[in-house]
Coordinates of C-alpha atoms in Angstrom, one line a residue:
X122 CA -47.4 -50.0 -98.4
X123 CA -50.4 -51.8 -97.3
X124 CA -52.2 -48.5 -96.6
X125 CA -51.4 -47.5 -100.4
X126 CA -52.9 -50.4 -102.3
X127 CA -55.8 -50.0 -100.0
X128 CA -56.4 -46.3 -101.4
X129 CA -55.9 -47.5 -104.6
X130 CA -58.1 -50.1 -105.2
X131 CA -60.6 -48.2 -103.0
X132 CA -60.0 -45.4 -105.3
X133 CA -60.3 -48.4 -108.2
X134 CA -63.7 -49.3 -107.3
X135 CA -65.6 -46.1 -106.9
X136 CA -64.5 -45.6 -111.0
X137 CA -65.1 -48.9 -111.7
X138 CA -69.0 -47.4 -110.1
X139 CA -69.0 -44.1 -111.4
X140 CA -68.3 -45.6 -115.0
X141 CA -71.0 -47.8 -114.4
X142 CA -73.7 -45.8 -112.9
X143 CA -73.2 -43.1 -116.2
X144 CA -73.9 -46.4 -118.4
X145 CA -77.5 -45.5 -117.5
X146 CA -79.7 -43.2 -117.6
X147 CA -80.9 -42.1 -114.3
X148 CA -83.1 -39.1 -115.5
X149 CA -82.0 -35.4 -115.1
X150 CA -82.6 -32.6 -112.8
X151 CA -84.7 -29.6 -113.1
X152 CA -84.4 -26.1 -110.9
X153 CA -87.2 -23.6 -111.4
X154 CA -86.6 -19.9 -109.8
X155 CA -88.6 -17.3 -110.9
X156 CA -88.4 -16.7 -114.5
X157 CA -85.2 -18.8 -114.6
X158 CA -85.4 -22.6 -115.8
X159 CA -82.5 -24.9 -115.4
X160 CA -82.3 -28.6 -116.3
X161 CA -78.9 -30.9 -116.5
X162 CA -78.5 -34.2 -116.5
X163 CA -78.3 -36.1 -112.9
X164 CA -74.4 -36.8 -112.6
X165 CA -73.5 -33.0 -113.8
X166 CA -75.9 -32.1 -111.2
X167 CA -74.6 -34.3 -108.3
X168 CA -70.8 -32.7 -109.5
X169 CA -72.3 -29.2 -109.0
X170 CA -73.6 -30.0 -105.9
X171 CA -70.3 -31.4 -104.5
X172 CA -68.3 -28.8 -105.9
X173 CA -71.0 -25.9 -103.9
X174 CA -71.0 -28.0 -100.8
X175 CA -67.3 -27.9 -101.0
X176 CA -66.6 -24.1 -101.6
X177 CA -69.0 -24.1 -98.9
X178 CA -66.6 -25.8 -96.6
X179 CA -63.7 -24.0 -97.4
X180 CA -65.0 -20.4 -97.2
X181 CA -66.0 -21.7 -93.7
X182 CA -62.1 -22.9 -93.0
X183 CA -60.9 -19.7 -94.7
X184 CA -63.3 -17.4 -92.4
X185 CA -61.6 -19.1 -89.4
X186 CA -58.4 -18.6 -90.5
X187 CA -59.1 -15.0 -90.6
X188 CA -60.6 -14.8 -87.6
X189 CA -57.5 -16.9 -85.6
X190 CA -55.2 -14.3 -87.3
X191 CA -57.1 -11.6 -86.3
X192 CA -57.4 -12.9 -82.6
X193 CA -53.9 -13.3 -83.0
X194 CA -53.1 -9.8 -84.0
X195 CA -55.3 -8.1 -81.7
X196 CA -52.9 -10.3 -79.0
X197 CA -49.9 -9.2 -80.3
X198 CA -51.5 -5.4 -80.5
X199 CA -52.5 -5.8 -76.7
X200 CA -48.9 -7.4 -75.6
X201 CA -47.7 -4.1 -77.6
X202 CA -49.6 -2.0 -75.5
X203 CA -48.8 -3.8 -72.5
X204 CA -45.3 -3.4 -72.8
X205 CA -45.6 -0.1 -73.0
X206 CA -47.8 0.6 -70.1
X207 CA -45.1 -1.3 -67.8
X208 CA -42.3 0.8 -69.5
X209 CA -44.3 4.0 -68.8
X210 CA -45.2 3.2 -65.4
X211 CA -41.7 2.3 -64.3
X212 CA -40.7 5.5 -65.8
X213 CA -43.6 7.5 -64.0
X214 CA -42.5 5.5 -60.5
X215 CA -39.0 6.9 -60.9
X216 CA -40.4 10.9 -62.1
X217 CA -42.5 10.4 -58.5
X218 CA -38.9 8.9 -56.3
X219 CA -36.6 11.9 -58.0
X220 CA -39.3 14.6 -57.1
X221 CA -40.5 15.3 -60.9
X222 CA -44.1 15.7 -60.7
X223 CA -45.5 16.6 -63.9
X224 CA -43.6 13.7 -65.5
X225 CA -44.7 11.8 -63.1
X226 CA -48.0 12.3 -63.1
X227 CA -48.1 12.3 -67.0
X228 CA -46.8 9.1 -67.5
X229 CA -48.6 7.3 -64.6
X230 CA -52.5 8.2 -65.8
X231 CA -50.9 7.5 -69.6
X232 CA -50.3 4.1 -68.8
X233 CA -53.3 3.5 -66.5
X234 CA -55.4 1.8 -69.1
X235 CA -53.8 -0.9 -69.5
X236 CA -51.1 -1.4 -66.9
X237 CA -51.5 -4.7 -65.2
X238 CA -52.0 -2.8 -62.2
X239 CA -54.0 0.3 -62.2
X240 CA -54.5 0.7 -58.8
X241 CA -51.3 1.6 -58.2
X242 CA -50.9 4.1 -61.3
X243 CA -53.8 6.1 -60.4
X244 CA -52.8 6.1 -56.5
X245 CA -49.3 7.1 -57.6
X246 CA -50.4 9.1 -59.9
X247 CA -52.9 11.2 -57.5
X248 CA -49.7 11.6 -55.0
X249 CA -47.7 13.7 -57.9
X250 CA -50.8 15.8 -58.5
X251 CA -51.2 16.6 -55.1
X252 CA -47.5 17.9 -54.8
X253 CA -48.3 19.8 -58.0
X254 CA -51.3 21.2 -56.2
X255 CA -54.0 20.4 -58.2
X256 CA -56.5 19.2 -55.5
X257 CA -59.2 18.4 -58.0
X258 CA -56.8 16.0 -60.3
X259 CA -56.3 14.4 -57.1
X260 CA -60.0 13.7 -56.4
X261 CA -60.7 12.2 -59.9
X262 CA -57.6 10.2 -59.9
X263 CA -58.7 8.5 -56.8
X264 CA -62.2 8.0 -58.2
X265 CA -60.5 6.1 -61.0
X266 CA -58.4 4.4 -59.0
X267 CA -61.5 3.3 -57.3
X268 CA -63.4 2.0 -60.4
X269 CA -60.1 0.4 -61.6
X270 CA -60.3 -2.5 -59.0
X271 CA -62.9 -3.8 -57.4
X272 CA -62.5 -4.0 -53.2
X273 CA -60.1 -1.2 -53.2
X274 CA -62.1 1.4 -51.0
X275 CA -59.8 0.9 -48.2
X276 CA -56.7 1.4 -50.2
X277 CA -57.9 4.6 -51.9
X278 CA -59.4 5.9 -48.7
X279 CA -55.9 5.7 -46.4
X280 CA -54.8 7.6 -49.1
X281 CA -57.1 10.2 -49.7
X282 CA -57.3 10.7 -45.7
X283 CA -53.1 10.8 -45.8
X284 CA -53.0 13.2 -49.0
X285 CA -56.3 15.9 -46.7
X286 CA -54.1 15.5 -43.7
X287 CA -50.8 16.7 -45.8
X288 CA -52.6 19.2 -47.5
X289 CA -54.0 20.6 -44.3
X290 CA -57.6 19.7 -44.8
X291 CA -58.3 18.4 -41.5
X292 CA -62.0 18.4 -41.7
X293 CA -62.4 16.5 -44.5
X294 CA -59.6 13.7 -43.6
X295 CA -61.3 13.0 -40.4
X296 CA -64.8 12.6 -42.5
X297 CA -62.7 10.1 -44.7
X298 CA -61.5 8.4 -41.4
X299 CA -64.7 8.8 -40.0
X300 CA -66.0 6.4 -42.8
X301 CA -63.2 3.9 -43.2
X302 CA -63.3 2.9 -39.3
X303 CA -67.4 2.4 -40.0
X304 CA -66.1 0.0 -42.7
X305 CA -63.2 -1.6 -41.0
X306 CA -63.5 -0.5 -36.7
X307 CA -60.0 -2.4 -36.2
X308 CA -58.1 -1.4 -39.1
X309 CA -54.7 -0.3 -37.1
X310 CA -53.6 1.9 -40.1
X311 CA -56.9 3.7 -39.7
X312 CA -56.7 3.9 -36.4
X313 CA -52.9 5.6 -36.1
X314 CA -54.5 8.7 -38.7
X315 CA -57.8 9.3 -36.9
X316 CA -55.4 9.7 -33.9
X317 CA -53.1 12.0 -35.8
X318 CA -56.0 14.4 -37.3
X319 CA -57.5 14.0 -33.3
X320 CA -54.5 15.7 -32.3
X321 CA -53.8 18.6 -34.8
X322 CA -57.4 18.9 -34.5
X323 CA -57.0 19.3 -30.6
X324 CA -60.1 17.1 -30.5
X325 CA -59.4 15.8 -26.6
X326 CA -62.6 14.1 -26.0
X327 CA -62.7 12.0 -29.1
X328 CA -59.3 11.4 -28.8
X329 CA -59.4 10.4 -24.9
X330 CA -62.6 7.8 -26.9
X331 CA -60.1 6.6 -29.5
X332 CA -57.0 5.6 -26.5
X333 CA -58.1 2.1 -25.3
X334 CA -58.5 1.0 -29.1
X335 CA -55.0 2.2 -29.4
X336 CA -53.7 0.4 -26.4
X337 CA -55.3 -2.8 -27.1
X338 CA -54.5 -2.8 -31.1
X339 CA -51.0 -1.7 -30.1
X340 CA -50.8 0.7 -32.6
X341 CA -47.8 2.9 -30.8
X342 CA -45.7 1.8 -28.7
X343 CA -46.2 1.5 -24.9
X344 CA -43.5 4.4 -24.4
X345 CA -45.7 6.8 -26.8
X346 CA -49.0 5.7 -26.1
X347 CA -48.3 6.5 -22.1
X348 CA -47.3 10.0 -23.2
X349 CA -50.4 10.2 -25.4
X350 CA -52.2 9.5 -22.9
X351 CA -50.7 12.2 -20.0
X352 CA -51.2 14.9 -23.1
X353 CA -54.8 14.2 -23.9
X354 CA -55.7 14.1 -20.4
X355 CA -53.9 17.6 -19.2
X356 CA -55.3 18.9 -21.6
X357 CA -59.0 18.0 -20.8
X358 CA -57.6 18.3 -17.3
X359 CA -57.1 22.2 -18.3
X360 CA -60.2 22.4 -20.1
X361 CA -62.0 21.6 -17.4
X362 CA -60.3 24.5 -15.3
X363 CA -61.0 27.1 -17.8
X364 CA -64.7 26.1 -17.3
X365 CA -64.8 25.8 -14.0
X366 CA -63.1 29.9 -14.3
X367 CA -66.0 31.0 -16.1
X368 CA -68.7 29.7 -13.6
X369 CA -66.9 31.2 -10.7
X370 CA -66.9 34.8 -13.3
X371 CA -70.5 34.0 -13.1
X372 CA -70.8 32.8 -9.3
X373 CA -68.0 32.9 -6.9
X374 CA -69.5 29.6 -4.9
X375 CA -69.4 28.2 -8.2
X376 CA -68.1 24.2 -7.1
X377 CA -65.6 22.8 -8.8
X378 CA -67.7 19.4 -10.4
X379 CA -66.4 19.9 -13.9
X380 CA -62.8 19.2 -13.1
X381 CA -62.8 16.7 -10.0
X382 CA -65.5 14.9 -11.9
X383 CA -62.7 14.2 -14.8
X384 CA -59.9 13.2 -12.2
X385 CA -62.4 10.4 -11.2
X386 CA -62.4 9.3 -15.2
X387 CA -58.7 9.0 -15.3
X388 CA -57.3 5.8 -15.9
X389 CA -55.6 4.4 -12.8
X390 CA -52.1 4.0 -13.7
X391 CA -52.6 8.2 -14.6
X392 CA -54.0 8.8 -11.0
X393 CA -50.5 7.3 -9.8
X394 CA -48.5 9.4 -12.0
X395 CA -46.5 12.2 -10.6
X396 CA -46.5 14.7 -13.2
X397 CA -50.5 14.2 -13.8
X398 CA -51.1 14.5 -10.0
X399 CA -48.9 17.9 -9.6
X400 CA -50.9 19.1 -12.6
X401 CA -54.1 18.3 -11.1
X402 CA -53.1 20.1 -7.7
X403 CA -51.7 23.2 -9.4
X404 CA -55.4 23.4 -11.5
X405 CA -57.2 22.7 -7.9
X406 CA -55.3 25.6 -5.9
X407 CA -55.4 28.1 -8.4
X408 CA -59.3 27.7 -8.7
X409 CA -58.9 28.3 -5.0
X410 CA -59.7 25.5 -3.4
X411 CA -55.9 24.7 -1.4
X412 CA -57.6 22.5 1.1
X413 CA -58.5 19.8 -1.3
X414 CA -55.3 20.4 -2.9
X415 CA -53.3 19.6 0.7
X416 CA -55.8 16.8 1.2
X417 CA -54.5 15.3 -2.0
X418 CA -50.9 15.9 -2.3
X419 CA -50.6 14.8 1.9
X420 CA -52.2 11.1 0.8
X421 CA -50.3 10.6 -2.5
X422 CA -46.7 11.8 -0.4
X423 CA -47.7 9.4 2.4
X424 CA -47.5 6.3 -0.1
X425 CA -45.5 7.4 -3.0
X426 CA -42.5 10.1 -2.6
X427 CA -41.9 12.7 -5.0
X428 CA -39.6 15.7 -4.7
X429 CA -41.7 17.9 -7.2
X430 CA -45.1 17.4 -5.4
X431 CA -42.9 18.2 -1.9
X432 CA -42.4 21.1 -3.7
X433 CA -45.9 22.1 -4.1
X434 CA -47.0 21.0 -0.8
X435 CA -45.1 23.6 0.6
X436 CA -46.7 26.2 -1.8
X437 CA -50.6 25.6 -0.8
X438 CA -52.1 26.7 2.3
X439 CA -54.1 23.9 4.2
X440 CA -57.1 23.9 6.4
X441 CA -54.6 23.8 9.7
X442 CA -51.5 24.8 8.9
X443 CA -49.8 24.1 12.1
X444 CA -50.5 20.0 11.1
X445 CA -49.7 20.3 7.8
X446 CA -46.0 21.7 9.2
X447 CA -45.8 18.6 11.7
X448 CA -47.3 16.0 8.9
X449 CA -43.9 18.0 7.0
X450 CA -41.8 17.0 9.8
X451 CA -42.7 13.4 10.3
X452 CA -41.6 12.9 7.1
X453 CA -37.8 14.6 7.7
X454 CA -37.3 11.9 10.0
X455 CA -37.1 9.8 6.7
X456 CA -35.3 11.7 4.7
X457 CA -33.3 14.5 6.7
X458 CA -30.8 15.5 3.4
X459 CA -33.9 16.1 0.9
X460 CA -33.3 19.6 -0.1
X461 CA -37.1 20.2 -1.5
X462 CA -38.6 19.0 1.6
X463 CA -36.6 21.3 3.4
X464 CA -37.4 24.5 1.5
X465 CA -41.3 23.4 1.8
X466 CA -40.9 23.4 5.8
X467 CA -39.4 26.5 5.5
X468 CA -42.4 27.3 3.7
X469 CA -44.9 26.2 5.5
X470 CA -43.4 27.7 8.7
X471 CA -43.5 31.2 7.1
X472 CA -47.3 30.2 7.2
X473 CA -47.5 29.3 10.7
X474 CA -45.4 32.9 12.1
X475 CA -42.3 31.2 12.9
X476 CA -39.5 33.0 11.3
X477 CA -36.3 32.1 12.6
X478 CA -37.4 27.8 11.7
X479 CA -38.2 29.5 8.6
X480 CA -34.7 30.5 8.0
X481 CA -33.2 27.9 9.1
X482 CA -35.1 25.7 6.8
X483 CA -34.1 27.4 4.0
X484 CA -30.2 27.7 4.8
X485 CA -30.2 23.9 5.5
X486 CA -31.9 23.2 2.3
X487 CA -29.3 25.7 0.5
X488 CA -26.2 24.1 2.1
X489 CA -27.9 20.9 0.4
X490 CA -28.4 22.5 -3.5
X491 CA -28.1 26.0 -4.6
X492 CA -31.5 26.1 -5.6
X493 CA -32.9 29.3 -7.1
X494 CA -36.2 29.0 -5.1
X495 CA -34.5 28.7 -1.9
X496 CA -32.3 31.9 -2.4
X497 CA -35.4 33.8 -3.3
X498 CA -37.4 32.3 0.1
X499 CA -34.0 33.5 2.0
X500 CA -33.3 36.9 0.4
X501 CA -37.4 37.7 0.9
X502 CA -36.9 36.5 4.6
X503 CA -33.9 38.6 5.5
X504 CA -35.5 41.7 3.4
X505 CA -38.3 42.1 5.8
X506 CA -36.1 40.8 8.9
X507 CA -34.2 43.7 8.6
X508 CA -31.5 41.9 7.1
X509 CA -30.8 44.0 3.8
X510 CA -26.9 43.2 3.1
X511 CA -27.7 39.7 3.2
X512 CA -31.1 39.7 1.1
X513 CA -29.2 41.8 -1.3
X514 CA -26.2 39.6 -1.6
X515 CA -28.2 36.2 -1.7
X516 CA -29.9 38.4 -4.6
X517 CA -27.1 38.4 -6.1
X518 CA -26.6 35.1 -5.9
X519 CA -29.6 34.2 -7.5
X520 CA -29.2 36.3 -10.8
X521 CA -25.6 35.1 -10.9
X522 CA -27.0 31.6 -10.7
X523 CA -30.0 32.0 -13.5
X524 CA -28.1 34.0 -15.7
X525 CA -25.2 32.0 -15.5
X526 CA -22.7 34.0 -14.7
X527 CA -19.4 32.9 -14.6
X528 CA -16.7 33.3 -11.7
X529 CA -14.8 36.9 -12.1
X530 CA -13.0 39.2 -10.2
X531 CA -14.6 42.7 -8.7
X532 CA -13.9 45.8 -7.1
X533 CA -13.9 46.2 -3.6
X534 CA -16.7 48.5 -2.6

């Protein structure tokens, strides 16, 4: 109530003035522009001047008005579109999961403008072109997805290098790989491809580089990596015997340097392994050289027992073989029921002229496992001891046995 008289007598006293102040004569007003004269008395100018300065302030207001409703509209426009990118993108996700490609692919670069996540549009989208095998859509969609979001080289990289490998392009993956480990040397991800494209690649050297990176980022399992491991270096270990073939093609005294320098650049724990150490001695004694081969196998069978490499010692021919039967023999004393052991003395005394040890060597080590090798030794014995019903019928055995033949009756001859 207060407030209101207030206005009013404040409203009261500015009449009281203006009623006043007309009561004389304060002169007049005079505009000249151009050609044009105007003159009006001082109060009717002062009223014109309000009334400007006050359309003045209200075109202003209106002006942002408009320009709030515009913002506003150009909002709800955006939202619109929004909303429609997400629907499309879900839409294009689900095309990609059930297999539909073209839908997939349509709807994902549709919505790319202005999905909140383009990235993942383009990426997804570049995955459905490549199944429709349109290797050039696939390149620009990666671009895009690349000049969509800042810092995501690495991202669009995996997956250009996953998308060459799946498409075959081995070449150009491990230039993409090449370039991301430069970027990030650590990057396990990175890491588990290069090793992939290594392999179907058959790149041994740069894959035998790549293994301690592997081993200490843990990217495979222990289990795997140790069979990595024996597979890279056979095959470098076989490498290396091929070349070691064609120098002795070009000189028979070729030495063997390419191949027993390798087996010194194996990783312990591989020196110690059996199968890795029988291939190494089979490479070595069919390049010829059995006395390095005996040398070998007689140390590792001193410390470390294996029934395969038994094997094999039997099979090579030493520089004496008359000790490489007794070194045999000391180690019967050990194990007098090992079947391979026993066929490698029988073996090695076929080496060293004694026939009848021979045979019994074999038969022992028959009586312990009906071993193919052993009925072969036995029947090739008897053959050429005169022995031909018994080489023939321990023939038979043997092509029973591999064929597996079962148990029937025959005629009596």
């Amino acid at each position: 109530m207060i407030r209101l008289l207030l206005i009013i007598l404040f409203a009261l006293l500015i009449g009281t003035a203006l009623s006043l102040g007309l009561q004389y004569d304060l002169g007049y007003i005079r505009i000249s522009l151009g050609n044009y004269l105007v003159e009006t008395n001082f109060w009717v100018g002062l009223a014109l001047l309000v009334a400007v300065v006050a359309l003045i302030v209200l075109a202003i207001g209106l002006l942002r008005r408009m320009r709030q409703s515009t913002g506003l509209m150009a909002g709800w426009i955006s939202r619109g579109k929004e909303r429609r990118a997400r629907r499309r993108t879900t839409k294009g996700l689900l095309a990609l999961a059930e297999g539909n490609w073209p839908r997939a692919r349509k709807m994902l670069t549709s919505a790319a403008s202005h999905a909140d996540t383009p990235l993942i549009n383009y990426l997804a989208a570049a995955q459905a072109a490549f199944e429709c095998g349109d290797h050039e859509a696939v390149d620009e969609l990666l671009r895009k997805a690349f000049e969509s979001t800042p810092g995501s080289d690495m991202a669009v990289g995996i997956t250009q290098a996953q998308l060459q490998l799946a498409g075959g392009r081995l070449e150009q993956a491990l230039a993409t790989l090449v370039r991301l480990r430069k970027e990030s040397p650590h990057h396990p991800f990175v890491l588990k491809l290069l090793k992939n494209t290594y392999l179907r690649l058959e790149d041994w050297r740069e894959l035998s580089k790549l293994l301690p990176e592997l081993r200490k980022r843990s990217v495979l399992p222990e289990s795997d990596l140790g069979e990595l491991e024996r597979l890279v270096w056979h095959n470098l270990l076989e490498r290396a015997a091929e070349d070691c073939r064609r120098r002795q093609k070009e000189d028979p005294d070729a030495s063997l340097e390419p191949l027993t320098r390798l087996w010194d650049e194996l990783p312990g724990f591989l020196r110690r392994d059996e199968k890795t150490i029988g291939d190494y001695a089979r490479l070595l004694a069919d390049l010829g050289d059995e006395a390095q081969t005996e040398t070998l196998l007689r140390k590792v069978l001193q410390n470390h027992w294996s029934d395969s490499l038994a094997n094999l010692y039997g099979r090579v021919e030493g520089r004496k073989p008359d000790e490489q039967l007794l070194t045999a023999e000391q180690w019967l004393k050990d194990r007098p029921n090992n079947a391979e052991l026993l066929l490698a003395l029988g073996r090695l005394s076929l080496r060293n002229e004694l026939w009848g040890k021979a045979r019994e060597y074999f038969e022992t080590s028959l009586r312990l496992q009906r071993s193919r090798e052993a009925l072969a030794e036995l029947s090739r014995l008897n053959a050429h001891m005169g022995e031909e019903e018994m080489s023939i019928k321990l023939m038979m055995q043997g092509l029973a046995k591999d064929n597996g033949l079962p148990e029937l009756p025959m005629p009596k001859a």
